[in-house]
mmCIF file of C-alpha atoms in Angstrom:
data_model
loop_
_atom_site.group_PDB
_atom_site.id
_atom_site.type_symbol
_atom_site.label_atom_id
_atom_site.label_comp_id
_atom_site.label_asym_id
_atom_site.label_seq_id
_atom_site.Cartn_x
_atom_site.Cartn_y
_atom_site.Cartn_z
ATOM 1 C CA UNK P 89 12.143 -4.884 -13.051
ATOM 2 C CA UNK P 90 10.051 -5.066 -9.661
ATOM 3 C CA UNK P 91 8.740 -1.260 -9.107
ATOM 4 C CA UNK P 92 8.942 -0.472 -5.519
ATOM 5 C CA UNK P 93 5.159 -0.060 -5.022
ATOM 6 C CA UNK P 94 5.601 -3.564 -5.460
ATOM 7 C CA UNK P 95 7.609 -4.330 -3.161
ATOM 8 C CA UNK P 96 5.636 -2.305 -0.783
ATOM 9 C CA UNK P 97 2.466 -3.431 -1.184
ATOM 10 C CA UNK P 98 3.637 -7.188 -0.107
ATOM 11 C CA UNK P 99 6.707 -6.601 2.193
ATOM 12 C CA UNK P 100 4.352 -4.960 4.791
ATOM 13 C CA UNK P 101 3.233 -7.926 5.637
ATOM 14 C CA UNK P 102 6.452 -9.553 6.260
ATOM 15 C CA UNK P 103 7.219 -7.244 8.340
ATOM 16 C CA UNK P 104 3.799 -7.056 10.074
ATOM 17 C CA UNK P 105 2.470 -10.492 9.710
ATOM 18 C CA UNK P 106 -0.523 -10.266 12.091
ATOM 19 C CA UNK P 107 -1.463 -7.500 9.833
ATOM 20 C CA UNK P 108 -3.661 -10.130 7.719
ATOM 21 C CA UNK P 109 -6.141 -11.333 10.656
ATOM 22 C CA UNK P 110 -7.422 -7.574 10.061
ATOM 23 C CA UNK P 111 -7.376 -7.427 6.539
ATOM 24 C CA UNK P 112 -9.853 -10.065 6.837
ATOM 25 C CA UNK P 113 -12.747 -8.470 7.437
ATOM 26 C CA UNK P 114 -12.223 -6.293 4.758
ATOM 27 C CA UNK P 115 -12.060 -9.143 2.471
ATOM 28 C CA UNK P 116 -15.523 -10.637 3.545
ATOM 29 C CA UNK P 117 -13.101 -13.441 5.586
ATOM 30 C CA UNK P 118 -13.238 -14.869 9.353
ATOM 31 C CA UNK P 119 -9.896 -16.420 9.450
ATOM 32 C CA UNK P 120 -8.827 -17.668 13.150
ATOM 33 C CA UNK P 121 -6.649 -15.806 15.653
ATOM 34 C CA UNK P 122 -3.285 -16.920 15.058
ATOM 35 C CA UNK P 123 -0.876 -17.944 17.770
ATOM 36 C CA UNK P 124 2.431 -18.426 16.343
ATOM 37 C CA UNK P 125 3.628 -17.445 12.491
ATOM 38 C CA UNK P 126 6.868 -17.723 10.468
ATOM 39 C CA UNK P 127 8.288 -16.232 7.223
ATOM 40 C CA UNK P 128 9.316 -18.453 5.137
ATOM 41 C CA UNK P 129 11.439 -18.347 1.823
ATOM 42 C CA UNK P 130 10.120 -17.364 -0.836
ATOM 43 C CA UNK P 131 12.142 -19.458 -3.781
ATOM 44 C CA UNK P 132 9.264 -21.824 -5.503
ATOM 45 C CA UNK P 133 11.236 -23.142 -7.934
ATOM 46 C CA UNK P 134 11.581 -27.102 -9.028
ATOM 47 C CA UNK P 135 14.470 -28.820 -9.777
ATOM 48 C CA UNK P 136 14.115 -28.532 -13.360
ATOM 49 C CA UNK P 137 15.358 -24.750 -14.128
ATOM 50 C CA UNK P 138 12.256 -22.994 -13.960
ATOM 51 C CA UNK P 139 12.517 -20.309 -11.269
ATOM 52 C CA UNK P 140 9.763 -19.181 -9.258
ATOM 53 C CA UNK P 141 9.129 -16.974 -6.498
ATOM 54 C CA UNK P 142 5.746 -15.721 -4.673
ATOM 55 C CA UNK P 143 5.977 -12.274 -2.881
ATOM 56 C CA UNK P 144 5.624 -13.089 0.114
ATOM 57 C CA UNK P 145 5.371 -16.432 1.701
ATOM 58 C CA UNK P 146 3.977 -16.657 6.013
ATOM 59 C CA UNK P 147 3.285 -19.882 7.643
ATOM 60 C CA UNK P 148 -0.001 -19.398 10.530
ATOM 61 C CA UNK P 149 -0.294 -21.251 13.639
ATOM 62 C CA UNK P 150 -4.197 -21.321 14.707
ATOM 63 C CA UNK P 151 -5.722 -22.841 17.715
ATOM 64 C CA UNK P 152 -9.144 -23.427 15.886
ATOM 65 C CA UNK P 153 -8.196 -24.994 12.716
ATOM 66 C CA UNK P 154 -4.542 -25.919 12.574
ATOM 67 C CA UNK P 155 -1.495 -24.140 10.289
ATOM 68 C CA UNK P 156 -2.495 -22.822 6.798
ATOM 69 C CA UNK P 157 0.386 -20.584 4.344
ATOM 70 C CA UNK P 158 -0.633 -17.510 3.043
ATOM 71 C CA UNK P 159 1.223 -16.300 -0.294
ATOM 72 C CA UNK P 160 1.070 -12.575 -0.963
ATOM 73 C CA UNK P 161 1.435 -11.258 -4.393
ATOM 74 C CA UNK P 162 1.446 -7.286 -5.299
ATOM 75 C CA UNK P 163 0.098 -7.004 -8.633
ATOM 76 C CA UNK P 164 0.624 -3.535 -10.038
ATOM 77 C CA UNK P 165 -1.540 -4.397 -13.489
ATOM 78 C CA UNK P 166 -3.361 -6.688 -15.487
ATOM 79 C CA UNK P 167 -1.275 -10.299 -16.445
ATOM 80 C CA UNK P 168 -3.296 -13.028 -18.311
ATOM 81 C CA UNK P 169 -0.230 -14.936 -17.419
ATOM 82 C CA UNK P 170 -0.080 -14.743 -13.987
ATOM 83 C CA UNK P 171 -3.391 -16.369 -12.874
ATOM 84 C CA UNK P 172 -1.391 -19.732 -14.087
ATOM 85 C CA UNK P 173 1.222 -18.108 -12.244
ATOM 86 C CA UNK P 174 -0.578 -18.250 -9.068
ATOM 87 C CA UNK P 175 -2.074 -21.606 -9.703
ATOM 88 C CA UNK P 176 1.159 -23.019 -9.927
ATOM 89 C CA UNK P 177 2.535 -21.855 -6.385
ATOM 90 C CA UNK P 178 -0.849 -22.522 -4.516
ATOM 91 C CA UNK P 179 -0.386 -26.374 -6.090
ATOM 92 C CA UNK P 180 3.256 -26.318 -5.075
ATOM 93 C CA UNK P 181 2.959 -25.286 -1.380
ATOM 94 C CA UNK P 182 0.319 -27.546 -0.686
ATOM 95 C CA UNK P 183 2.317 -30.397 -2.510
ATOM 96 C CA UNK P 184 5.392 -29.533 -0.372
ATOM 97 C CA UNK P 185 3.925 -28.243 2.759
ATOM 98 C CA UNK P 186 0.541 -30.210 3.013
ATOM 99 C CA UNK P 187 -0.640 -26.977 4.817
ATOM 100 C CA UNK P 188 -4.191 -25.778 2.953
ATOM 101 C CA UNK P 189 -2.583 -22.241 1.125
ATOM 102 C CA UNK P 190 -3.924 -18.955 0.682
ATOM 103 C CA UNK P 191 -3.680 -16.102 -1.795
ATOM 104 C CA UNK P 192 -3.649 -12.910 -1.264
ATOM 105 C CA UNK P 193 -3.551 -10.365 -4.101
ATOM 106 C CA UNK P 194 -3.292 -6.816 -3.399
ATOM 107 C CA UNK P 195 -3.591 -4.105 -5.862
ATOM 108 C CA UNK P 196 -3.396 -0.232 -6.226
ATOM 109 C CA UNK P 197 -6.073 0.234 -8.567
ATOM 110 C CA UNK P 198 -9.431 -0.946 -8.986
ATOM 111 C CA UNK P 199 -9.457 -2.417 -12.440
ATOM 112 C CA UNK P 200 -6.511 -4.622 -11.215
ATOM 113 C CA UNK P 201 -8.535 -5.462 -8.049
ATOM 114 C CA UNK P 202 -11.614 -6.344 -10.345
ATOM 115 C CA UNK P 203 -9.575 -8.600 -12.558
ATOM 116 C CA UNK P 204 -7.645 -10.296 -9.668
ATOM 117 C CA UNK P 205 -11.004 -11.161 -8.139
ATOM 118 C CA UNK P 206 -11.997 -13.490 -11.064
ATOM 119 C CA UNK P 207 -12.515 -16.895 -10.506
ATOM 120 C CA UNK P 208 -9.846 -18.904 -12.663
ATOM 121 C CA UNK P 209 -11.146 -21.995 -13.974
ATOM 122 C CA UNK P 210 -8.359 -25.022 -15.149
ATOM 123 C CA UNK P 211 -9.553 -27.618 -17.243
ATOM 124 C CA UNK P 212 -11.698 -28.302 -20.735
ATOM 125 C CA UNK P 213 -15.419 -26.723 -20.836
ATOM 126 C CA UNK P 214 -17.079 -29.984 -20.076
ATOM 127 C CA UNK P 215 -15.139 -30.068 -16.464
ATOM 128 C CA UNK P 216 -13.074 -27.939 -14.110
ATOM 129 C CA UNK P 217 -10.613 -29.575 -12.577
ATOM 130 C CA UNK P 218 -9.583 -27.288 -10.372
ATOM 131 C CA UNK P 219 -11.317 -23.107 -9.454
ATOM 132 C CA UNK P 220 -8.410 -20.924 -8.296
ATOM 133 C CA UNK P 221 -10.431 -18.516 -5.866
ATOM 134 C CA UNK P 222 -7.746 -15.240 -4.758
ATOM 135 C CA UNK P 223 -8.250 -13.199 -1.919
ATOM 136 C CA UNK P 224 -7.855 -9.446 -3.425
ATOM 137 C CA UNK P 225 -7.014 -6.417 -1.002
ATOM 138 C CA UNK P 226 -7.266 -3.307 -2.624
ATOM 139 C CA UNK P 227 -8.794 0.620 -2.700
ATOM 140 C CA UNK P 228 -12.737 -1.081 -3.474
ATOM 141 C CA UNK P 229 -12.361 -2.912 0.047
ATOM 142 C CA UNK P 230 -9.906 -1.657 2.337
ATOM 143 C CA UNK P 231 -10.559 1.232 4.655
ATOM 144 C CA UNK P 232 -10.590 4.582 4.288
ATOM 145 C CA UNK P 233 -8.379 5.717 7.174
ATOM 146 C CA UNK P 234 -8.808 10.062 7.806
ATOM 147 C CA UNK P 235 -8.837 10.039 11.762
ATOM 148 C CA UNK P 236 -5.295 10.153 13.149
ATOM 149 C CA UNK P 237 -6.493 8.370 16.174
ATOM 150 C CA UNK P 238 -8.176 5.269 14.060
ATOM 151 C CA UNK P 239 -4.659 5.254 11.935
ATOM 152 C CA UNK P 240 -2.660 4.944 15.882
ATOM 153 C CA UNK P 241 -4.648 2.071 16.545
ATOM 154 C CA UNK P 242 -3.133 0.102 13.735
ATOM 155 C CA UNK P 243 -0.641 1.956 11.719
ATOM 156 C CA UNK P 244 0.722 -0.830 9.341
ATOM 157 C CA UNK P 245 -3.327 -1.043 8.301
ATOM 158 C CA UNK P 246 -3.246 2.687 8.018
ATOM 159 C CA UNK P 247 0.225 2.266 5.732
ATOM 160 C CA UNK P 248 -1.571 -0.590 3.734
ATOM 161 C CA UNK P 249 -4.276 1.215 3.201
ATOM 162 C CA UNK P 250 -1.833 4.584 2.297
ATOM 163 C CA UNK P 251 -0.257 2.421 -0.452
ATOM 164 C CA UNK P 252 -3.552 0.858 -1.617
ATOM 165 C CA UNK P 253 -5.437 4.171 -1.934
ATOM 166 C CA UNK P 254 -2.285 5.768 -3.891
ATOM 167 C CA UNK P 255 -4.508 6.441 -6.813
ATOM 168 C CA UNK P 256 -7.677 7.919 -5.284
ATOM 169 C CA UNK P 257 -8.688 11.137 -4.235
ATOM 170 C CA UNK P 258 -9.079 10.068 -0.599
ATOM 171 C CA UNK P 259 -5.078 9.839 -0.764
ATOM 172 C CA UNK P 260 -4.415 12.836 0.396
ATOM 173 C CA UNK P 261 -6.176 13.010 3.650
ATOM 174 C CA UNK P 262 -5.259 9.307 4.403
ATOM 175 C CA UNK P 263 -1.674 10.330 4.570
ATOM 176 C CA UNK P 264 -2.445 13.561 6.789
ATOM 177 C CA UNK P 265 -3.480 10.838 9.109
ATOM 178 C CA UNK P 266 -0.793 8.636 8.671
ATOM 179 C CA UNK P 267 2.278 11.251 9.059
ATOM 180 C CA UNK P 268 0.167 12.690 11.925
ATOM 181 C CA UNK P 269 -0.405 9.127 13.704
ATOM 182 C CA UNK P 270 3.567 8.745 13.037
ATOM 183 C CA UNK P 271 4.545 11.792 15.036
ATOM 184 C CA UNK P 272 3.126 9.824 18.708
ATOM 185 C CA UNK P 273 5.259 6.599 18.506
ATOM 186 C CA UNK P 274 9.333 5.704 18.841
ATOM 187 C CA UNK P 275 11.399 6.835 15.895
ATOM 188 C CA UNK P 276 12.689 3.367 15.491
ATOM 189 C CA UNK P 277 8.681 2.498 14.843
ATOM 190 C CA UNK P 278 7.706 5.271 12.613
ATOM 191 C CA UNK P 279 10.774 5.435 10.344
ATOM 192 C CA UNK P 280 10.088 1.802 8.600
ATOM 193 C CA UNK P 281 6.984 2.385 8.400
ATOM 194 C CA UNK P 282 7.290 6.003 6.547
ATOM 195 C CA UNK P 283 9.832 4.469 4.176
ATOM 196 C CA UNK P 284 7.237 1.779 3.382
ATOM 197 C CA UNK P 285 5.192 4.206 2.427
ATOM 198 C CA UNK P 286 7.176 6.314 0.295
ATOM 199 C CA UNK P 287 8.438 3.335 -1.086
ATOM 200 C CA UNK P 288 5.172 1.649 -2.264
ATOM 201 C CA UNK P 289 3.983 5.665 -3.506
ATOM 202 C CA UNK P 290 6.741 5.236 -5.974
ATOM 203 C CA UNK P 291 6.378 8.236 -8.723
ATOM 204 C CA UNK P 292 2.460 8.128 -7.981
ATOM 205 C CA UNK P 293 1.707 12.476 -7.699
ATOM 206 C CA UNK P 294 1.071 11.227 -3.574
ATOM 207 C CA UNK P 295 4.668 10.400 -3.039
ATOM 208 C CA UNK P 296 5.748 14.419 -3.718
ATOM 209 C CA UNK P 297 2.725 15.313 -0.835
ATOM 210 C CA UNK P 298 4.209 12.145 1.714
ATOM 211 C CA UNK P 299 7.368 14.061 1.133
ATOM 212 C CA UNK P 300 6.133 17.146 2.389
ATOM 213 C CA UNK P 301 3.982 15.807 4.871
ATOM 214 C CA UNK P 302 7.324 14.020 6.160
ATOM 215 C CA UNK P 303 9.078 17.814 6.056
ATOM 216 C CA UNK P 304 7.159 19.220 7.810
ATOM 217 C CA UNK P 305 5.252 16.948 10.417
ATOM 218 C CA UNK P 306 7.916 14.773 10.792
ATOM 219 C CA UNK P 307 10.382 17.384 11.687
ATOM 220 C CA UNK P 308 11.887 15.330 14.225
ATOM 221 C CA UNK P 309 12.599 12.010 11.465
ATOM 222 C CA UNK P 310 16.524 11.341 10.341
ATOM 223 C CA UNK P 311 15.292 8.927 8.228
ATOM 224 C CA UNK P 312 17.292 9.113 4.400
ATOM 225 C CA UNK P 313 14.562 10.452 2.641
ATOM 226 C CA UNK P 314 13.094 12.927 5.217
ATOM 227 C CA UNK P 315 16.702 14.404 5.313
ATOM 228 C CA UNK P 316 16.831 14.902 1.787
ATOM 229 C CA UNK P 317 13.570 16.446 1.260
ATOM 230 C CA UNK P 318 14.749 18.931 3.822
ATOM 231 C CA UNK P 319 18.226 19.678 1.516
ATOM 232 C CA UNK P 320 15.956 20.382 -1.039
ATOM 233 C CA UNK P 321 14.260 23.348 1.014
ATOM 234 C CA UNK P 322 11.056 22.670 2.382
ATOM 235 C CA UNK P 323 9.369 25.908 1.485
ATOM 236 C CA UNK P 324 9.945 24.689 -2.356
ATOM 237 C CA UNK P 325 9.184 21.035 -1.908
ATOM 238 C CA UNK P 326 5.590 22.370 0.158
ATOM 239 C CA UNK P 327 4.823 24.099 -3.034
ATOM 240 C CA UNK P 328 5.412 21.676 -5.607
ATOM 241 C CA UNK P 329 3.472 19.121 -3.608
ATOM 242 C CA UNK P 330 1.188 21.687 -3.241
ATOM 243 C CA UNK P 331 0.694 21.741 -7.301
ATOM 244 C CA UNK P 332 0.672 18.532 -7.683
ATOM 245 C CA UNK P 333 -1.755 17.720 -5.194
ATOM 246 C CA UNK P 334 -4.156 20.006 -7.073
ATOM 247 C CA UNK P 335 -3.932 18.850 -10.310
ATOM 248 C CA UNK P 336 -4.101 15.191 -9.086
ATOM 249 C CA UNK P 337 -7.564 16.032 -7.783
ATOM 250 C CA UNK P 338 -8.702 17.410 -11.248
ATOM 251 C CA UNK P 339 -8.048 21.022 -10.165
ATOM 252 C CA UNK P 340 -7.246 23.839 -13.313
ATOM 253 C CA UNK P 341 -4.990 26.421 -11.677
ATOM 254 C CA UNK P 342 -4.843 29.603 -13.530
ATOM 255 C CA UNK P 343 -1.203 30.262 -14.477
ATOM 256 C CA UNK P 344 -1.325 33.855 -12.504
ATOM 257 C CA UNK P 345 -1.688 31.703 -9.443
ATOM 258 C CA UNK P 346 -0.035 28.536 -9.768
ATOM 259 C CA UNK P 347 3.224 31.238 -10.145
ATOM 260 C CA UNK P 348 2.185 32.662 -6.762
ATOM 261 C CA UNK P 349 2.330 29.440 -5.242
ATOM 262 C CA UNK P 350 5.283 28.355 -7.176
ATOM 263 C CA UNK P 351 7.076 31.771 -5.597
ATOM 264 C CA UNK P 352 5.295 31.151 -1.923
ATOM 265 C CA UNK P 353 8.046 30.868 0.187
ATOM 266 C CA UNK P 354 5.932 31.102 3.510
ATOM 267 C CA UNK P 355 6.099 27.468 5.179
ATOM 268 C CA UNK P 356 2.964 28.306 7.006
ATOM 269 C CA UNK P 357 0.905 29.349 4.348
ATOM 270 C CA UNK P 358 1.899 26.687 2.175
ATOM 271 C CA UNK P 359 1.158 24.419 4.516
ATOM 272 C CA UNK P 360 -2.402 25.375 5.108
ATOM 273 C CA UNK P 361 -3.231 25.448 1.509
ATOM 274 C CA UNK P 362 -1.781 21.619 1.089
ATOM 275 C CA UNK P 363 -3.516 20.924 3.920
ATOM 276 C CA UNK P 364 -7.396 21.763 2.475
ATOM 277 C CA UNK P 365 -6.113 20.712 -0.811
ATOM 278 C CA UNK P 366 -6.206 17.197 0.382
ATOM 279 C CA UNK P 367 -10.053 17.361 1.199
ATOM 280 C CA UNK P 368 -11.692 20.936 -0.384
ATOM 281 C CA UNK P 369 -13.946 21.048 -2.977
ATOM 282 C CA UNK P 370 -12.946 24.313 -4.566
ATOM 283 C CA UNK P 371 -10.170 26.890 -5.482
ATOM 284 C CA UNK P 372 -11.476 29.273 -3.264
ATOM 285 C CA UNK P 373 -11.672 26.514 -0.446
ATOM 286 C CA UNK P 374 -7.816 25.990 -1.009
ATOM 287 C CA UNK P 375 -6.681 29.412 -1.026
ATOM 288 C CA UNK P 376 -9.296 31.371 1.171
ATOM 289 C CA UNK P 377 -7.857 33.867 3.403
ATOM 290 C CA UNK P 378 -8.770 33.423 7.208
#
């Protein structure tokens, strides 16, 4: 069953195709400006009953050198049996197509990334007939994004990089950014692009604080899942993030005061302790009183 971190993690860039010219840097690659692109479907599979499907599939027009494909795949873990996988589809889109393809894996975790970044060799060990090469996006080479202002400037980089990051410690202040970047632009930009976040959080501990973050700076959002956080009570949801934020950064919270904050019912307060909890380096940064 596809998880939707999944989903996430390659649907943002159908949705924002351009958004790969400036991943490229990150990935250590100069591709050309592009000046026209297309989505295209998806469905790889022959006429034998075999079905297969990349992630995402884009077609780029370039002035430079010409139309290329890039295939995005979201790869949540390890899977010996995908590098043939991915073989497979880069073969059959150049075989259909005769447009040079591209891979792009992106991953939430680093020992994914690492693994996805292995050169996959086909062919006996006297010869290598062909060297599968992927392009791998992930939190050891995408940016760091903590400055509301850098997030505005590109905000489906700044959701990428959200999703991407799910599992670090800078998680936490990269979604401050985010939800406060969101606030400044049209509802009917923000609200896919908060949902794609949420969505490719999945159960991750960050999804409970992009919930509260959504309560609470994005007072103003009717999307689905900002209304339901705020039937749940926001004081209560502030507070659970708050805990869960704390013990996702390695904090031990003596039980005398993870009950206070489990009884806070002060929106404000709350708020300013989930707030330092993103970035503090002690308890007594977190819950010093001003």
């Amino acid at each position: 069953m596809v998880s939707s971190p999944h989903e996430a993690m390659h649907r943002v860039f159908q949705d924002h195709p351009g958004l790969f010219s400036r991943v490229g840097p990150a990935l250590g690659v100069d591709f050309p400006p592009y000046t026209s692109f297309d989505v295209m479907p998806t469905d790889l599979t022959e006429l034998q009953p075999v079905e297969r499907r990349v992630d995402t599939l884009l077609r780029f027009d370039t002035e430079r050198d010409g139309p290329f494909l890039l295939a995005v795949e979201a790869q949540g873990k390890k899977d010996p049996a995908k590098t043939a996988s991915w073989a497979y589809y880069l073969s059959y889109l150049h075989s259909k197509h005769r447009l040079p393809p591209v891979l792009l894996v992106v991953c939430q975790d680093r020992v994914t990334a690492e693994w996805a970044s292995r050169p996959v060799r086909i062919g006996p060990a006297p010869w290598t007939s062909l060297t599968l090469h992927p392009l791998v996006a992930g939190p050891h080479n995408l940016p760091t994004i903590t400055d509301p202002a850098e997030a505005a400037e590109d905000l489906a980089l700044a959701v990428l990089a959200a999703v991407t990051h799910a599992k670090e410690p800078a998680v936490g202040a990269i979604l401050k950014a985010l939800s406060a970047a969101l606030r400044d632009v049209p509802e009917d930009v923000a609200d896919p692009l908060a949902e794609l976040t949420a969505q490719g959080l999945g159960k991750l501990p960050a999804a409970d604080l992009w919930r509260t973050l959504m309560a609470v700076d994005l007072s103003f959002y009717k999307s689905p899942i900002s209304q339901e956080i705020r039937a749940e009570g926001k004081a209560e949801g502030e507070a659970r993030a708050l805990l869960v934020v704390l013990q996702a950064r390695g904090f031990e919270l003596p039980a005398a005061r993870e009950q206070k904050v489990s009884e806070c019912r002060d929106s404000r307060t709350l708020n300013q302790w989930l707030s330092r909890a993103a970035t503090a380096d002690s308890l007594d940064e977190v819950f010093r009183e001003d």
